[in-house]
PDB file of C-alpha atoms in Angstrom:
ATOM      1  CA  UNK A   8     152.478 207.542 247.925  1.00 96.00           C
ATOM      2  CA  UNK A   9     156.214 206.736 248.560  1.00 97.00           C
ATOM      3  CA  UNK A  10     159.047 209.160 248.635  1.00 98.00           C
ATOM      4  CA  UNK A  11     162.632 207.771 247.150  1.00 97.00           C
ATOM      5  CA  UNK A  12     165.567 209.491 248.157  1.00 96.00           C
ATOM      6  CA  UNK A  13     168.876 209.311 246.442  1.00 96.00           C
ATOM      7  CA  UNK A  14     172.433 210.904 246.301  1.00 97.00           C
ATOM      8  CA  UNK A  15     174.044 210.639 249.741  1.00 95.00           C
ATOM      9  CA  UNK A  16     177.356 209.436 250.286  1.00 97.00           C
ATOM     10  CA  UNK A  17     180.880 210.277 251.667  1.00 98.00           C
ATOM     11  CA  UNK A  18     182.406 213.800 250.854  1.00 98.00           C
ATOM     12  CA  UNK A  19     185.516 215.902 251.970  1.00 98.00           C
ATOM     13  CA  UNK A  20     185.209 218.975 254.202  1.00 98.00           C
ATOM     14  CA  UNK A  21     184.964 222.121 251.375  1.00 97.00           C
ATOM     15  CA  UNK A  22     182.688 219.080 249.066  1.00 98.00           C
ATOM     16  CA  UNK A  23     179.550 219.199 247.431  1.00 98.00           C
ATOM     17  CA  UNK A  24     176.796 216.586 247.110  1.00 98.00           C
ATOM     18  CA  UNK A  25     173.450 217.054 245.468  1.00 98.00           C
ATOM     19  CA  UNK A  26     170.696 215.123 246.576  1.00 98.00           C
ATOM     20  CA  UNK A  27     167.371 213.747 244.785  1.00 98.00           C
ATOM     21  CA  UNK A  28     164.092 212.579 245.943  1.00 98.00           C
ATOM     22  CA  UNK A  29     161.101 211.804 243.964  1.00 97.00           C
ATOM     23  CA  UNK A  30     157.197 211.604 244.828  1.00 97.00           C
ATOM     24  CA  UNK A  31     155.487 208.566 243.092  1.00 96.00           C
ATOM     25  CA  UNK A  32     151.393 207.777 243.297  1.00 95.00           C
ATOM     26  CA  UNK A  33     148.388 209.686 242.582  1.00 95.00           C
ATOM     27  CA  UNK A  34     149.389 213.225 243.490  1.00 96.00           C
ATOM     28  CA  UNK A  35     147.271 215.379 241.985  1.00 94.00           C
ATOM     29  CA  UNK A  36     149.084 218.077 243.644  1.00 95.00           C
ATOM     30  CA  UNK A  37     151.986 219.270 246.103  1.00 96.00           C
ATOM     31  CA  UNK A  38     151.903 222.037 248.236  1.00 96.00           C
ATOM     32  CA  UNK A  39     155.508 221.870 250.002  1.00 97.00           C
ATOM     33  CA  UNK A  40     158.385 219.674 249.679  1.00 97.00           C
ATOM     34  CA  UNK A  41     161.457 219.721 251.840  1.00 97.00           C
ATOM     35  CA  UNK A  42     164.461 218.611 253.384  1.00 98.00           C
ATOM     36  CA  UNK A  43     165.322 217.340 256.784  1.00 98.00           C
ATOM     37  CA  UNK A  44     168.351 216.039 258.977  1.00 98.00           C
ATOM     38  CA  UNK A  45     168.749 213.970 262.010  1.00 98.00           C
ATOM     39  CA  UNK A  46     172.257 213.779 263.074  1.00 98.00           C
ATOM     40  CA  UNK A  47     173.418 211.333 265.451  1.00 96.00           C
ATOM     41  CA  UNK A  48     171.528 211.975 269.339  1.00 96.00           C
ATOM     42  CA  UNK A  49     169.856 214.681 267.976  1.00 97.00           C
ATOM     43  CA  UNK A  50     166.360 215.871 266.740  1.00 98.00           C
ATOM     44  CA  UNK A  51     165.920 215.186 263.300  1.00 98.00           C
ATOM     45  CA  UNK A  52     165.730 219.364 262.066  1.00 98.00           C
ATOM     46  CA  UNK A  53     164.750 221.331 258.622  1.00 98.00           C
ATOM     47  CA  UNK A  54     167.049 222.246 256.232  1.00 98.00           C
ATOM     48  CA  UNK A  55     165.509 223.753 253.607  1.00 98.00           C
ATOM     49  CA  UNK A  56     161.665 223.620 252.163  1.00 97.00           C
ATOM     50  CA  UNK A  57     160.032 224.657 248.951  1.00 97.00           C
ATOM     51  CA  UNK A  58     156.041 225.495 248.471  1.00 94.00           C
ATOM     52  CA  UNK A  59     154.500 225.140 245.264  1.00 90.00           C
ATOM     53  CA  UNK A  60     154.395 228.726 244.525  1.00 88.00           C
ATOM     54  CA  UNK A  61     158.570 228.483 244.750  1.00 86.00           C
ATOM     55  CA  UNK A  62     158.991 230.512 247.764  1.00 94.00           C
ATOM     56  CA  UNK A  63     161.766 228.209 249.844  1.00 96.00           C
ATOM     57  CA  UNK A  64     162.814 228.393 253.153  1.00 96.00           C
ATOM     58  CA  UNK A  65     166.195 227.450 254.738  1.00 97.00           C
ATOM     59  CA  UNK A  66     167.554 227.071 258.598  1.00 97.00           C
ATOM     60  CA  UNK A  67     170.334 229.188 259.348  1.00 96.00           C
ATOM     61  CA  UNK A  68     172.845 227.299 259.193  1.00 95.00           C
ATOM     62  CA  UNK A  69     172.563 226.410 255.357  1.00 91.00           C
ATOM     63  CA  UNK A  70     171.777 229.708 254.552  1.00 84.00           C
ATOM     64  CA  UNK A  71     174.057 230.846 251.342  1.00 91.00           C
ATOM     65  CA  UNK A  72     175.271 227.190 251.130  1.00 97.00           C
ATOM     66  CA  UNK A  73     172.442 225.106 249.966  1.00 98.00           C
ATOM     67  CA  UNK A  74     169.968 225.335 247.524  1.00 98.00           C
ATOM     68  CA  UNK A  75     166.437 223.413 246.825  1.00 97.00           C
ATOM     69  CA  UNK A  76     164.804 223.113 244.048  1.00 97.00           C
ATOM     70  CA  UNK A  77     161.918 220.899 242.241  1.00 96.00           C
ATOM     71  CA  UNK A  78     160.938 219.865 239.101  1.00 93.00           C
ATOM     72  CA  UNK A  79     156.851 219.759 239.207  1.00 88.00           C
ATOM     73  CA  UNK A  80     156.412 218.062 235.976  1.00 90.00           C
ATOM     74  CA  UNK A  81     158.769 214.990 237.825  1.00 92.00           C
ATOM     75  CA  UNK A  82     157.503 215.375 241.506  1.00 95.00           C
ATOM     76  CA  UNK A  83     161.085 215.849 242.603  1.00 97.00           C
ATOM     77  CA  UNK A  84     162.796 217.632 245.007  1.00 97.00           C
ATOM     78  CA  UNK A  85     166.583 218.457 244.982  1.00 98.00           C
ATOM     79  CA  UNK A  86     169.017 219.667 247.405  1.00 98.00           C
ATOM     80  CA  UNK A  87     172.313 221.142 246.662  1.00 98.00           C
ATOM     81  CA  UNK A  88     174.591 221.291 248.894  1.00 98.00           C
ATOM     82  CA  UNK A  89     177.987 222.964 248.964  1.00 98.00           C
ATOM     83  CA  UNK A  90     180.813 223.988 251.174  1.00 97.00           C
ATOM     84  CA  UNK A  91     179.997 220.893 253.533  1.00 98.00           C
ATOM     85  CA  UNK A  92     181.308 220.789 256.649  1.00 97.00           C
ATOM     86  CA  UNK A  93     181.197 217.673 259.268  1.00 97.00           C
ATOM     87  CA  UNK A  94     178.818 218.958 260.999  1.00 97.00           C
ATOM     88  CA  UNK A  95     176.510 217.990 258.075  1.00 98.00           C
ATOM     89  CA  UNK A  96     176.826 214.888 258.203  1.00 98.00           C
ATOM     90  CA  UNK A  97     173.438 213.393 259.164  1.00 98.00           C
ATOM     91  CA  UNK A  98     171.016 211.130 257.848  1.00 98.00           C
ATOM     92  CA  UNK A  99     168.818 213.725 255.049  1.00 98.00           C
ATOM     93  CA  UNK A 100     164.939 213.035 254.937  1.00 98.00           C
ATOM     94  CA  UNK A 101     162.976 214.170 252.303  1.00 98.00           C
ATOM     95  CA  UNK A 102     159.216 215.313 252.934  1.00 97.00           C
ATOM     96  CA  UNK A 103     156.310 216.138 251.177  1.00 98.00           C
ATOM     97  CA  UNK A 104     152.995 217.784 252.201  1.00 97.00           C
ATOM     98  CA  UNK A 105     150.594 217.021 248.954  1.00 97.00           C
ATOM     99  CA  UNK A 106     147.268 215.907 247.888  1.00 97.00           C
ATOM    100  CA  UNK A 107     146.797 212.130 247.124  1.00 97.00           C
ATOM    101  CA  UNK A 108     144.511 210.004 245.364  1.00 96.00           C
ATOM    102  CA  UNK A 109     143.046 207.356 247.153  1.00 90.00           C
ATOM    103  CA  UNK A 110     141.996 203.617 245.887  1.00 84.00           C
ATOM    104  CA  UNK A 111     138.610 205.097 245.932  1.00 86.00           C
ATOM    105  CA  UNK A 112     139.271 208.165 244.349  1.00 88.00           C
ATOM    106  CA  UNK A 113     139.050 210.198 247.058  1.00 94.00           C
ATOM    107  CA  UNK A 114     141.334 212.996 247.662  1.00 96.00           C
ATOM    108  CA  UNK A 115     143.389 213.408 250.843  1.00 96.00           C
ATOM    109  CA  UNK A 116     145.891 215.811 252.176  1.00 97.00           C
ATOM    110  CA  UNK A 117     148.801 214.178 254.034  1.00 97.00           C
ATOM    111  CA  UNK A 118     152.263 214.318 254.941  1.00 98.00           C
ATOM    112  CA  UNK A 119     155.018 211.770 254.124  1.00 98.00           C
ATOM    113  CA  UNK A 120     158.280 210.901 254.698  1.00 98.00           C
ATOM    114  CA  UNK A 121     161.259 209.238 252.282  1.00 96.00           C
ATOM    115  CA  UNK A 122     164.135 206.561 253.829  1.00 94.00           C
ATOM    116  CA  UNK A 123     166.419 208.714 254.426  1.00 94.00           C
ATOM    117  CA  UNK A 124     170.040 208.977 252.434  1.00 97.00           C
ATOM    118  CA  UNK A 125     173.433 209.259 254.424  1.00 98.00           C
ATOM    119  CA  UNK A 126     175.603 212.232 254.327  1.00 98.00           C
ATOM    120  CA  UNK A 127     178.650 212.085 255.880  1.00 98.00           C
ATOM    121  CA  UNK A 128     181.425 214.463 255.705  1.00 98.00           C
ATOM    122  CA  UNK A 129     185.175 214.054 256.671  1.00 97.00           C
ATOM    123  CA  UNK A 130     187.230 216.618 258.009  1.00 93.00           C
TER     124      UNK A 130
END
């Protein structure tokens, strides 16, 4: 199972970036998927996750700002993300708790973690 994130990048105070991460393997199903952020000397923290039943979940501090989303069909997660400030820029993780398929055919639960994408936002 790997998770790919995509879309970070440099943005103006007041921008917008939408970020993109997508599940690839045997996943025969996902339960949550989600978004994290470690800035620099800090704890990497959540920003937002999604279960599979669409209810989502988002720290305070993104609250009315950003917006996740999936696409089931594609295994992806999204992240919109408005109104940045600098104190959003962080390195973004993408996570996924889902059921895999292994070599065997046996089914496990785990927990995994994209590369992480670069947001960084100028004042």
């Amino acid at each position: 199972v790997q998770l790919q994130a995509s879309g970070g990048g440099l943005v103006q105070a007041g921008g917008s970036l939408r970020l993109s991460c997508a599940a690839s393997g045997k996943i025969p199903s996902i339960n949550t998927m989600g978004w994290y952020r470690q800035a620099l000397g800090k704890q990497r923290e959540l920003v937002a996750d999604i279960t599979s039943g669409a209810g989502r979940n988002y720290a305070d501090f993104v609250k009315g700002r950003f917006t996740i989303s999936t696409d089931n069909a594609k295994k992806m997660v999204y992240l919109q993300m408005n109104s940045l400030g600098p104190e959003d820029t962080a390195v973004y993780y993408c996570n996924a708790d889902l059921i895999y398929t292994e070599s065997t055919n046996y089914r496990r639960r785990g927990v995994f973690w994209g590369q992480g994408t670069q947001v960084t936002v100028s004042s």
